[in-house]
Amino acid sequence: MTDKVLAFCEHHQLFTTTDKIVVAVSGGIDSVVLCDMLSKLKMDFGIAHCHFGLRAEEADADELFVKKLAKKYNVPFYSEHFNTKEYAEQEQLSIQMAARLLRYTWFEKIRQQYGYQYIATAHHQNDAAETILLNLTKGTGIAGLHGIPAKNNKIIRPLLCLTKDDIYDYVTSHQLIWREDSSNESTKYQRNLIRQEVIPVLKQINPNLENTLSQTVEKIKGAEAIFQKYIQEVKTASVTEKPEATYIDITALNGVTALPVVLFEILKAYNYNYEVVQNIVESFTAISGKTFESPTHILVKDREQLVITGKNLGAFGSYEIAEETTIFEAEELMLGLARKEATGYKIPRSRKIAALDAELLQFPLKVRTWKEGDWFVPLGMNGKKKISDFLIDEKIPANLKPKIKVITSDKSIVWIIGYRPDNRFKVTDKTNTVLEIEIKK
């Protein structure tokens, strides 16, 4: 069986014989088998054990057992105690998720601190089957049907070629002892419920369920490679990422096969679920302005494009620009200011630059986000115009409007930054000095 594991590791290039590996060991049967196999393979490894403070004396006994196991194999032993309940409450996580985050963060710390190349966990085929069924039950994309990868960056899983029955056979033939975790019997945990009540029923239909699912995963990975290549082609043709927003060209999506599925793969990075993506696709034939929110982003269907921005774009303070300032920087905005002689001056034709009559300005100038009721006199016009109306005329998507900032002089708007200066402050033949303000970023 050790040869089978070694062949699996070589096939998936999990490690080389010269690599150092830190093994996550709970004291349970799976991690005990992994340690014994690595020892027989003469690998250089250490043992890391987490005490989550959840099972009192039982957890203390687990820690002592794992410490003795490290002594048996004459390898380094690392242990850490966590207040898992407190962390879960603080981060508003389930106990299981909190424990997962704590242990993997700590494992990585140990890996780096002591020069290990990889972190090995003892997941096997049954664990992978449970993961697939759990993801399928909750709803998932194609990536959720992978189960558990054999290698994920610095985390390796050498036992994924074995079933739980294989592991029991191994401990029997090698007369190994291990610790049983009483929490594994509780069906209040979803994974345990799948393990104890769902999989036994499925195995009545297919006794070879774990191997079958393992083979299915390989087929899914192949299908996903084709699928992801297609997704990338669609993204290249339709998605444009800019500092202020991400734009998706709706016309470029015409003819895309299984459009809701493809768009879901693109939008899941912005935390949109599949049901919302279906609604977004339906909006393609509706009028502009339809808004869709995820926990982190806002998407607006704006004419023939989707515009995606992060939330809280309007959270920009109010800042002053002193008369002697040459570089102004606040949050994500940087402006360059330069005074120039008006004689021979040529006004730049760029929305990134405002040319203003310096003598008409009252310092300090102020930079802030525009607000309802703001008005200005657009360059080239003599009458007032509300900024809200100007933004409509400029076809600014609804979710980008909160990002628009203005510069004011004594409460009068002199420039809608990046769009239009105010006619009252324009450079004329009477101007002596020009204040040129340029967007640097």
Short mmCIF file of N, CA and C in Angstrom, two decimals, residues 239-402:
data_model
loop_
_atom_site.label_atom_id
_atom_site.label_comp_id
_atom_site.label_asym_id
_atom_site.label_seq_id
_atom_site.Cartn_x
_atom_site.Cartn_y
_atom_site.Cartn_z
N VAL A 239 -14.55 41.64 -21.52
CA VAL A 239 -14.28 42.29 -20.23
C VAL A 239 -13.13 43.29 -20.34
N THR A 240 -13.37 44.49 -19.83
CA THR A 240 -12.33 45.51 -19.76
C THR A 240 -12.23 45.99 -18.31
N GLU A 241 -11.06 45.88 -17.74
CA GLU A 241 -10.85 46.30 -16.36
C GLU A 241 -10.13 47.65 -16.33
N LYS A 242 -10.76 48.60 -15.68
CA LYS A 242 -10.17 49.92 -15.51
C LYS A 242 -10.12 50.25 -14.02
N PRO A 243 -9.32 51.25 -13.63
CA PRO A 243 -9.22 51.57 -12.19
C PRO A 243 -10.55 51.87 -11.53
N GLU A 244 -11.43 52.56 -12.26
CA GLU A 244 -12.69 52.98 -11.64
C GLU A 244 -13.77 51.90 -11.65
N ALA A 245 -13.66 50.92 -12.58
CA ALA A 245 -14.72 49.91 -12.71
C ALA A 245 -14.29 48.82 -13.67
N THR A 246 -15.07 47.73 -13.67
CA THR A 246 -14.93 46.67 -14.66
C THR A 246 -16.12 46.77 -15.60
N TYR A 247 -15.83 46.71 -16.90
CA TYR A 247 -16.88 46.85 -17.91
C TYR A 247 -17.00 45.53 -18.69
N ILE A 248 -18.24 45.10 -18.91
CA ILE A 248 -18.50 43.91 -19.72
C ILE A 248 -19.39 44.30 -20.89
N ASP A 249 -18.89 44.08 -22.09
CA ASP A 249 -19.60 44.44 -23.32
C ASP A 249 -20.69 43.39 -23.58
N ILE A 250 -21.95 43.81 -23.49
CA ILE A 250 -23.07 42.88 -23.67
C ILE A 250 -23.10 42.35 -25.10
N THR A 251 -22.82 43.19 -26.08
CA THR A 251 -22.87 42.74 -27.47
C THR A 251 -21.84 41.64 -27.74
N ALA A 252 -20.73 41.67 -27.02
CA ALA A 252 -19.70 40.63 -27.19
C ALA A 252 -20.14 39.29 -26.62
N LEU A 253 -21.20 39.31 -25.82
CA LEU A 253 -21.72 38.07 -25.23
C LEU A 253 -22.76 37.40 -26.12
N ASN A 254 -23.15 38.07 -27.20
CA ASN A 254 -24.13 37.48 -28.12
C ASN A 254 -23.57 36.19 -28.71
N GLY A 255 -24.37 35.14 -28.65
CA GLY A 255 -23.95 33.87 -29.21
C GLY A 255 -23.13 33.01 -28.28
N VAL A 256 -22.87 33.48 -27.06
CA VAL A 256 -22.10 32.68 -26.09
C VAL A 256 -22.93 31.48 -25.66
N THR A 257 -22.34 30.30 -25.71
CA THR A 257 -23.02 29.08 -25.30
C THR A 257 -23.22 29.07 -23.79
N ALA A 258 -24.43 28.67 -23.37
CA ALA A 258 -24.76 28.58 -21.93
C ALA A 258 -24.38 29.88 -21.22
N LEU A 259 -24.90 30.99 -21.72
CA LEU A 259 -24.51 32.31 -21.24
C LEU A 259 -24.61 32.49 -19.73
N PRO A 260 -25.73 32.11 -19.07
CA PRO A 260 -25.78 32.30 -17.62
C PRO A 260 -24.65 31.58 -16.88
N VAL A 261 -24.30 30.39 -17.34
CA VAL A 261 -23.21 29.63 -16.69
C VAL A 261 -21.87 30.32 -16.91
N VAL A 262 -21.64 30.77 -18.14
CA VAL A 262 -20.37 31.44 -18.46
C VAL A 262 -20.26 32.76 -17.69
N LEU A 263 -21.35 33.54 -17.68
CA LEU A 263 -21.32 34.82 -16.97
C LEU A 263 -21.16 34.62 -15.46
N PHE A 264 -21.73 33.55 -14.93
CA PHE A 264 -21.54 33.24 -13.51
C PHE A 264 -20.06 33.02 -13.20
N GLU A 265 -19.36 32.31 -14.07
CA GLU A 265 -17.94 32.07 -13.85
C GLU A 265 -17.15 33.37 -13.86
N ILE A 266 -17.59 34.34 -14.67
CA ILE A 266 -16.92 35.64 -14.72
C ILE A 266 -17.26 36.48 -13.49
N LEU A 267 -18.53 36.43 -13.07
CA LEU A 267 -18.99 37.32 -12.00
C LEU A 267 -18.82 36.75 -10.60
N LYS A 268 -18.49 35.49 -10.46
CA LYS A 268 -18.35 34.95 -9.11
C LYS A 268 -17.18 35.59 -8.36
N ALA A 269 -16.23 36.15 -9.10
CA ALA A 269 -15.12 36.88 -8.45
C ALA A 269 -15.63 38.12 -7.74
N TYR A 270 -16.83 38.58 -8.13
CA TYR A 270 -17.45 39.75 -7.50
C TYR A 270 -18.58 39.33 -6.56
N ASN A 271 -18.60 38.03 -6.22
CA ASN A 271 -19.52 37.46 -5.23
C ASN A 271 -20.99 37.48 -5.65
N TYR A 272 -21.24 37.31 -6.95
CA TYR A 272 -22.61 37.17 -7.43
C TYR A 272 -22.98 35.69 -7.50
N ASN A 273 -24.17 35.33 -6.96
CA ASN A 273 -24.59 33.95 -7.04
C ASN A 273 -25.31 33.68 -8.37
N TYR A 274 -25.57 32.42 -8.63
CA TYR A 274 -26.10 32.04 -9.94
C TYR A 274 -27.49 32.59 -10.19
N GLU A 275 -28.31 32.63 -9.15
CA GLU A 275 -29.68 33.14 -9.31
C GLU A 275 -29.66 34.60 -9.75
N VAL A 276 -28.79 35.40 -9.14
CA VAL A 276 -28.69 36.81 -9.52
C VAL A 276 -28.14 36.94 -10.93
N VAL A 277 -27.18 36.10 -11.30
CA VAL A 277 -26.62 36.14 -12.65
C VAL A 277 -27.71 35.85 -13.69
N GLN A 278 -28.61 34.93 -13.39
CA GLN A 278 -29.72 34.66 -14.31
C GLN A 278 -30.56 35.92 -14.51
N ASN A 279 -30.79 36.66 -13.42
CA ASN A 279 -31.56 37.91 -13.53
C ASN A 279 -30.80 38.96 -14.34
N ILE A 280 -29.48 38.97 -14.19
CA ILE A 280 -28.66 39.92 -14.96
C ILE A 280 -28.79 39.63 -16.45
N VAL A 281 -28.74 38.37 -16.82
CA VAL A 281 -28.87 37.99 -18.23
C VAL A 281 -30.24 38.42 -18.77
N GLU A 282 -31.28 38.23 -17.97
CA GLU A 282 -32.63 38.63 -18.39
C GLU A 282 -32.72 40.14 -18.60
N SER A 283 -31.89 40.91 -17.89
CA SER A 283 -31.93 42.37 -17.99
C SER A 283 -31.32 42.89 -19.29
N PHE A 284 -30.65 42.02 -20.05
CA PHE A 284 -29.98 42.46 -21.28
C PHE A 284 -30.97 43.10 -22.26
N THR A 285 -32.21 42.64 -22.24
CA THR A 285 -33.21 43.18 -23.16
C THR A 285 -34.07 44.26 -22.51
N ALA A 286 -33.78 44.62 -21.28
CA ALA A 286 -34.56 45.64 -20.55
C ALA A 286 -33.90 47.01 -20.72
N ILE A 287 -34.56 48.02 -20.18
CA ILE A 287 -34.02 49.38 -20.25
C ILE A 287 -32.78 49.51 -19.36
N SER A 288 -32.00 50.55 -19.62
CA SER A 288 -30.78 50.77 -18.84
C SER A 288 -31.10 51.18 -17.40
N GLY A 289 -30.12 50.96 -16.54
CA GLY A 289 -30.24 51.43 -15.17
C GLY A 289 -30.54 50.36 -14.15
N LYS A 290 -30.85 49.14 -14.59
CA LYS A 290 -31.13 48.06 -13.64
C LYS A 290 -29.88 47.78 -12.81
N THR A 291 -30.07 47.70 -11.50
CA THR A 291 -28.94 47.54 -10.57
C THR A 291 -29.02 46.20 -9.85
N PHE A 292 -27.87 45.56 -9.70
CA PHE A 292 -27.78 44.28 -9.01
C PHE A 292 -26.64 44.37 -8.00
N GLU A 293 -26.91 43.98 -6.77
CA GLU A 293 -25.90 44.06 -5.72
C GLU A 293 -25.47 42.67 -5.26
N SER A 294 -24.19 42.54 -4.98
CA SER A 294 -23.66 41.37 -4.28
C SER A 294 -23.21 41.88 -2.91
N PRO A 295 -22.73 41.03 -2.03
CA PRO A 295 -22.25 41.53 -0.72
C PRO A 295 -21.14 42.57 -0.83
N THR A 296 -20.42 42.57 -1.96
CA THR A 296 -19.26 43.46 -2.07
C THR A 296 -19.30 44.43 -3.24
N HIS A 297 -20.19 44.19 -4.21
CA HIS A 297 -20.15 44.98 -5.44
C HIS A 297 -21.54 45.43 -5.90
N ILE A 298 -21.53 46.40 -6.80
CA ILE A 298 -22.74 46.89 -7.45
C ILE A 298 -22.53 46.76 -8.95
N LEU A 299 -23.49 46.14 -9.63
CA LEU A 299 -23.45 45.99 -11.08
C LEU A 299 -24.64 46.73 -11.68
N VAL A 300 -24.37 47.55 -12.68
CA VAL A 300 -25.43 48.30 -13.37
C VAL A 300 -25.45 47.91 -14.83
N LYS A 301 -26.66 47.58 -15.33
CA LYS A 301 -26.84 47.36 -16.77
C LYS A 301 -26.99 48.73 -17.40
N ASP A 302 -25.96 49.19 -18.08
CA ASP A 302 -25.93 50.54 -18.64
C ASP A 302 -25.83 50.44 -20.16
N ARG A 303 -26.95 50.58 -20.84
CA ARG A 303 -27.03 50.48 -22.30
C ARG A 303 -26.48 49.12 -22.75
N GLU A 304 -25.39 49.10 -23.49
CA GLU A 304 -24.85 47.83 -24.00
C GLU A 304 -23.65 47.34 -23.21
N GLN A 305 -23.61 47.70 -21.92
CA GLN A 305 -22.51 47.20 -21.10
C GLN A 305 -22.97 46.99 -19.67
N LEU A 306 -22.24 46.13 -18.98
CA LEU A 306 -22.41 45.96 -17.53
C LEU A 306 -21.25 46.70 -16.88
N VAL A 307 -21.56 47.48 -15.84
CA VAL A 307 -20.53 48.24 -15.14
C VAL A 307 -20.49 47.76 -13.70
N ILE A 308 -19.33 47.29 -13.26
CA ILE A 308 -19.19 46.71 -11.92
C ILE A 308 -18.24 47.57 -11.09
N THR A 309 -18.70 47.97 -9.93
CA THR A 309 -17.86 48.74 -9.01
C THR A 309 -17.97 48.15 -7.61
N GLY A 310 -16.97 48.46 -6.78
CA GLY A 310 -17.07 48.09 -5.39
C GLY A 310 -18.07 48.97 -4.68
N LYS A 311 -18.53 48.53 -3.54
CA LYS A 311 -19.46 49.34 -2.76
C LYS A 311 -18.72 50.46 -2.04
N ASN A 312 -19.49 51.44 -1.57
CA ASN A 312 -18.96 52.58 -0.80
C ASN A 312 -17.98 53.43 -1.61
N LEU A 313 -18.29 53.59 -2.92
CA LEU A 313 -17.41 54.43 -3.74
C LEU A 313 -17.44 55.89 -3.34
N GLY A 314 -18.55 56.31 -2.73
CA GLY A 314 -18.66 57.72 -2.37
C GLY A 314 -17.98 58.09 -1.07
N ALA A 315 -17.34 57.13 -0.44
CA ALA A 315 -16.72 57.37 0.86
C ALA A 315 -15.39 58.10 0.69
N PHE A 316 -15.45 59.35 0.22
CA PHE A 316 -14.26 60.18 0.02
C PHE A 316 -14.43 61.43 0.86
N GLY A 317 -13.39 61.82 1.57
CA GLY A 317 -13.50 62.96 2.48
C GLY A 317 -13.46 64.30 1.76
N SER A 318 -13.33 65.35 2.52
CA SER A 318 -13.20 66.71 1.98
C SER A 318 -11.79 67.20 2.31
N TYR A 319 -11.08 67.68 1.28
CA TYR A 319 -9.67 68.04 1.47
C TYR A 319 -9.41 69.44 0.92
N GLU A 320 -8.38 70.11 1.47
CA GLU A 320 -8.02 71.44 1.02
C GLU A 320 -6.72 71.41 0.22
N ILE A 321 -6.65 72.31 -0.76
CA ILE A 321 -5.44 72.48 -1.55
C ILE A 321 -4.91 73.88 -1.28
N ALA A 322 -3.74 73.96 -0.67
CA ALA A 322 -3.13 75.26 -0.36
C ALA A 322 -2.57 75.89 -1.64
N GLU A 323 -2.38 77.21 -1.60
CA GLU A 323 -1.96 77.96 -2.79
C GLU A 323 -0.60 77.52 -3.31
N GLU A 324 0.29 77.11 -2.41
CA GLU A 324 1.64 76.74 -2.82
C GLU A 324 1.76 75.27 -3.23
N THR A 325 0.67 74.51 -3.17
CA THR A 325 0.70 73.07 -3.46
C THR A 325 1.09 72.80 -4.93
N THR A 326 1.98 71.83 -5.12
CA THR A 326 2.31 71.38 -6.48
C THR A 326 1.83 69.95 -6.74
N ILE A 327 1.77 69.15 -5.66
CA ILE A 327 1.22 67.80 -5.77
C ILE A 327 0.20 67.61 -4.66
N PHE A 328 -1.01 67.31 -5.04
CA PHE A 328 -2.07 67.03 -4.07
C PHE A 328 -2.40 65.54 -4.15
N GLU A 329 -2.44 64.87 -2.99
CA GLU A 329 -2.75 63.45 -2.96
C GLU A 329 -3.66 63.16 -1.78
N ALA A 330 -4.79 62.50 -2.06
CA ALA A 330 -5.74 62.10 -1.02
C ALA A 330 -6.43 60.83 -1.47
N GLU A 331 -6.36 59.81 -0.62
CA GLU A 331 -6.95 58.51 -0.94
C GLU A 331 -6.42 58.04 -2.29
N GLU A 332 -7.32 57.75 -3.25
CA GLU A 332 -6.84 57.23 -4.54
C GLU A 332 -6.56 58.32 -5.57
N LEU A 333 -6.75 59.58 -5.20
CA LEU A 333 -6.63 60.70 -6.14
C LEU A 333 -5.28 61.41 -6.00
N MET A 334 -4.65 61.69 -7.15
CA MET A 334 -3.42 62.50 -7.16
C MET A 334 -3.55 63.56 -8.26
N LEU A 335 -3.30 64.81 -7.88
CA LEU A 335 -3.36 65.93 -8.82
C LEU A 335 -2.02 66.66 -8.83
N GLY A 336 -1.62 67.11 -10.02
CA GLY A 336 -0.46 67.96 -10.13
C GLY A 336 -0.91 69.39 -10.44
N LEU A 337 -0.35 70.39 -9.75
CA LEU A 337 -0.73 71.79 -9.96
C LEU A 337 0.48 72.60 -10.41
N ALA A 338 0.29 73.39 -11.48
CA ALA A 338 1.40 74.20 -12.00
C ALA A 338 0.88 75.55 -12.47
N ARG A 339 1.61 76.61 -12.13
CA ARG A 339 1.26 77.96 -12.59
C ARG A 339 2.08 78.27 -13.84
N LYS A 340 1.40 78.82 -14.86
CA LYS A 340 2.06 79.09 -16.12
C LYS A 340 1.66 80.47 -16.63
N GLU A 341 2.59 81.11 -17.34
CA GLU A 341 2.30 82.41 -17.95
C GLU A 341 1.23 82.22 -19.03
N ALA A 342 0.27 83.15 -19.06
CA ALA A 342 -0.82 83.03 -20.03
C ALA A 342 -0.37 83.34 -21.45
N THR A 343 0.67 84.19 -21.58
CA THR A 343 1.15 84.57 -22.91
C THR A 343 1.65 83.34 -23.66
N GLY A 344 1.04 83.09 -24.79
CA GLY A 344 1.44 81.95 -25.62
C GLY A 344 0.93 80.61 -25.11
N TYR A 345 0.15 80.63 -24.05
CA TYR A 345 -0.33 79.37 -23.47
C TYR A 345 -1.38 78.73 -24.37
N LYS A 346 -1.25 77.43 -24.60
CA LYS A 346 -2.21 76.69 -25.40
C LYS A 346 -2.99 75.74 -24.49
N ILE A 347 -4.29 75.89 -24.44
CA ILE A 347 -5.12 75.08 -23.54
C ILE A 347 -5.11 73.62 -24.00
N PRO A 348 -4.71 72.70 -23.13
CA PRO A 348 -4.66 71.27 -23.50
C PRO A 348 -6.07 70.73 -23.80
N ARG A 349 -6.16 69.86 -24.79
CA ARG A 349 -7.42 69.22 -25.09
C ARG A 349 -7.44 67.85 -24.43
N SER A 350 -7.59 67.84 -23.15
CA SER A 350 -7.61 66.59 -22.38
C SER A 350 -8.53 66.75 -21.18
N ARG A 351 -9.35 65.76 -20.96
CA ARG A 351 -10.23 65.79 -19.80
C ARG A 351 -9.45 65.64 -18.49
N LYS A 352 -8.22 65.21 -18.62
CA LYS A 352 -7.40 65.03 -17.42
C LYS A 352 -6.76 66.32 -16.95
N ILE A 353 -6.92 67.39 -17.71
CA ILE A 353 -6.28 68.67 -17.37
C ILE A 353 -7.32 69.79 -17.39
N ALA A 354 -7.32 70.58 -16.33
CA ALA A 354 -8.16 71.78 -16.28
C ALA A 354 -7.25 73.00 -16.30
N ALA A 355 -7.51 73.93 -17.24
CA ALA A 355 -6.75 75.19 -17.31
C ALA A 355 -7.65 76.30 -16.76
N LEU A 356 -7.23 76.93 -15.65
CA LEU A 356 -8.07 77.90 -14.96
C LEU A 356 -7.33 79.23 -14.80
N ASP A 357 -8.11 80.31 -14.74
CA ASP A 357 -7.54 81.64 -14.49
C ASP A 357 -7.18 81.71 -13.01
N ALA A 358 -5.90 81.71 -12.70
CA ALA A 358 -5.44 81.64 -11.31
C ALA A 358 -5.91 82.82 -10.48
N GLU A 359 -6.04 84.00 -11.11
CA GLU A 359 -6.41 85.19 -10.35
C GLU A 359 -7.88 85.19 -9.93
N LEU A 360 -8.68 84.32 -10.52
CA LEU A 360 -10.10 84.24 -10.16
C LEU A 360 -10.36 83.24 -9.04
N LEU A 361 -9.32 82.49 -8.66
CA LEU A 361 -9.47 81.44 -7.65
C LEU A 361 -9.17 81.97 -6.25
N GLN A 362 -9.92 81.46 -5.28
CA GLN A 362 -9.67 81.81 -3.87
C GLN A 362 -9.21 80.55 -3.14
N PHE A 363 -8.03 80.63 -2.58
CA PHE A 363 -7.46 79.50 -1.85
C PHE A 363 -7.82 79.59 -0.37
N PRO A 364 -7.84 78.42 0.30
CA PRO A 364 -7.56 77.10 -0.25
C PRO A 364 -8.72 76.59 -1.11
N LEU A 365 -8.36 75.91 -2.20
CA LEU A 365 -9.37 75.19 -2.96
C LEU A 365 -9.78 73.96 -2.16
N LYS A 366 -10.94 73.42 -2.47
CA LYS A 366 -11.40 72.22 -1.76
C LYS A 366 -11.73 71.12 -2.76
N VAL A 367 -11.44 69.90 -2.37
CA VAL A 367 -11.75 68.72 -3.18
C VAL A 367 -12.72 67.85 -2.39
N ARG A 368 -13.82 67.48 -3.02
CA ARG A 368 -14.82 66.66 -2.36
C ARG A 368 -15.62 65.89 -3.41
N THR A 369 -16.46 64.97 -2.94
CA THR A 369 -17.40 64.29 -3.83
C THR A 369 -18.57 65.24 -4.12
N TRP A 370 -19.08 65.20 -5.34
CA TRP A 370 -20.24 66.04 -5.67
C TRP A 370 -21.45 65.60 -4.84
N LYS A 371 -22.40 66.47 -4.69
CA LYS A 371 -23.62 66.14 -3.94
C LYS A 371 -24.84 66.72 -4.64
N GLU A 372 -25.98 66.19 -4.31
CA GLU A 372 -27.24 66.66 -4.89
C GLU A 372 -27.40 68.15 -4.62
N GLY A 373 -27.83 68.87 -5.65
CA GLY A 373 -27.99 70.31 -5.53
C GLY A 373 -26.82 71.10 -6.07
N ASP A 374 -25.66 70.44 -6.25
CA ASP A 374 -24.49 71.10 -6.83
C ASP A 374 -24.81 71.55 -8.26
N TRP A 375 -24.27 72.72 -8.62
CA TRP A 375 -24.42 73.20 -9.99
C TRP A 375 -23.14 73.90 -10.41
N PHE A 376 -22.99 74.06 -11.72
CA PHE A 376 -21.86 74.81 -12.25
C PHE A 376 -22.27 75.37 -13.61
N VAL A 377 -21.37 76.15 -14.20
CA VAL A 377 -21.61 76.68 -15.54
C VAL A 377 -20.63 75.96 -16.47
N PRO A 378 -21.10 74.99 -17.22
CA PRO A 378 -20.19 74.20 -18.05
C PRO A 378 -19.40 75.08 -19.02
N LEU A 379 -18.13 74.76 -19.21
CA LEU A 379 -17.27 75.49 -20.12
C LEU A 379 -17.95 75.60 -21.49
N GLY A 380 -17.98 76.83 -21.99
CA GLY A 380 -18.61 77.07 -23.29
C GLY A 380 -20.06 77.46 -23.20
N MET A 381 -20.62 77.49 -21.97
CA MET A 381 -22.02 77.85 -21.78
C MET A 381 -22.10 79.06 -20.84
N ASN A 382 -23.26 79.70 -20.80
CA ASN A 382 -23.45 80.83 -19.90
C ASN A 382 -24.46 80.55 -18.79
N GLY A 383 -25.22 79.45 -18.94
CA GLY A 383 -26.24 79.16 -17.94
C GLY A 383 -25.83 78.06 -16.98
N LYS A 384 -26.52 78.03 -15.82
CA LYS A 384 -26.24 77.02 -14.81
C LYS A 384 -26.72 75.65 -15.28
N LYS A 385 -26.07 74.62 -14.72
CA LYS A 385 -26.51 73.25 -14.97
C LYS A 385 -26.25 72.42 -13.72
N LYS A 386 -27.28 71.69 -13.31
CA LYS A 386 -27.08 70.80 -12.16
C LYS A 386 -26.09 69.70 -12.55
N ILE A 387 -25.23 69.36 -11.60
CA ILE A 387 -24.26 68.30 -11.88
C ILE A 387 -24.98 66.98 -12.14
N SER A 388 -26.10 66.74 -11.42
CA SER A 388 -26.85 65.50 -11.63
C SER A 388 -27.30 65.40 -13.08
N ASP A 389 -27.75 66.52 -13.67
CA ASP A 389 -28.18 66.51 -15.07
C ASP A 389 -26.98 66.35 -16.01
N PHE A 390 -25.87 66.99 -15.65
CA PHE A 390 -24.66 66.88 -16.46
C PHE A 390 -24.20 65.42 -16.54
N LEU A 391 -24.25 64.70 -15.41
CA LEU A 391 -23.81 63.31 -15.38
C LEU A 391 -24.72 62.42 -16.21
N ILE A 392 -26.01 62.76 -16.22
CA ILE A 392 -26.94 62.02 -17.08
C ILE A 392 -26.58 62.24 -18.55
N ASP A 393 -26.32 63.51 -18.90
CA ASP A 393 -25.96 63.82 -20.29
C ASP A 393 -24.66 63.12 -20.70
N GLU A 394 -23.76 62.97 -19.73
CA GLU A 394 -22.48 62.32 -19.99
C GLU A 394 -22.59 60.80 -20.00
N LYS A 395 -23.80 60.32 -19.71
CA LYS A 395 -24.06 58.87 -19.68
C LYS A 395 -23.18 58.15 -18.67
N ILE A 396 -22.99 58.76 -17.50
CA ILE A 396 -22.22 58.12 -16.44
C ILE A 396 -23.09 57.05 -15.78
N PRO A 397 -22.65 55.79 -15.72
CA PRO A 397 -23.44 54.75 -15.06
C PRO A 397 -23.74 55.10 -13.61
N ALA A 398 -24.90 54.66 -13.15
CA ALA A 398 -25.36 55.03 -11.80
C ALA A 398 -24.37 54.70 -10.70
N ASN A 399 -23.69 53.54 -10.83
CA ASN A 399 -22.77 53.15 -9.76
C ASN A 399 -21.42 53.84 -9.83
N LEU A 400 -21.17 54.62 -10.90
CA LEU A 400 -19.95 55.42 -10.97
C LEU A 400 -20.16 56.87 -10.55
N LYS A 401 -21.42 57.29 -10.49
CA LYS A 401 -21.70 58.68 -10.12
C LYS A 401 -21.17 59.05 -8.73
N PRO A 402 -21.27 58.15 -7.72
CA PRO A 402 -20.73 58.51 -6.40
C PRO A 402 -19.22 58.72 -6.38
#
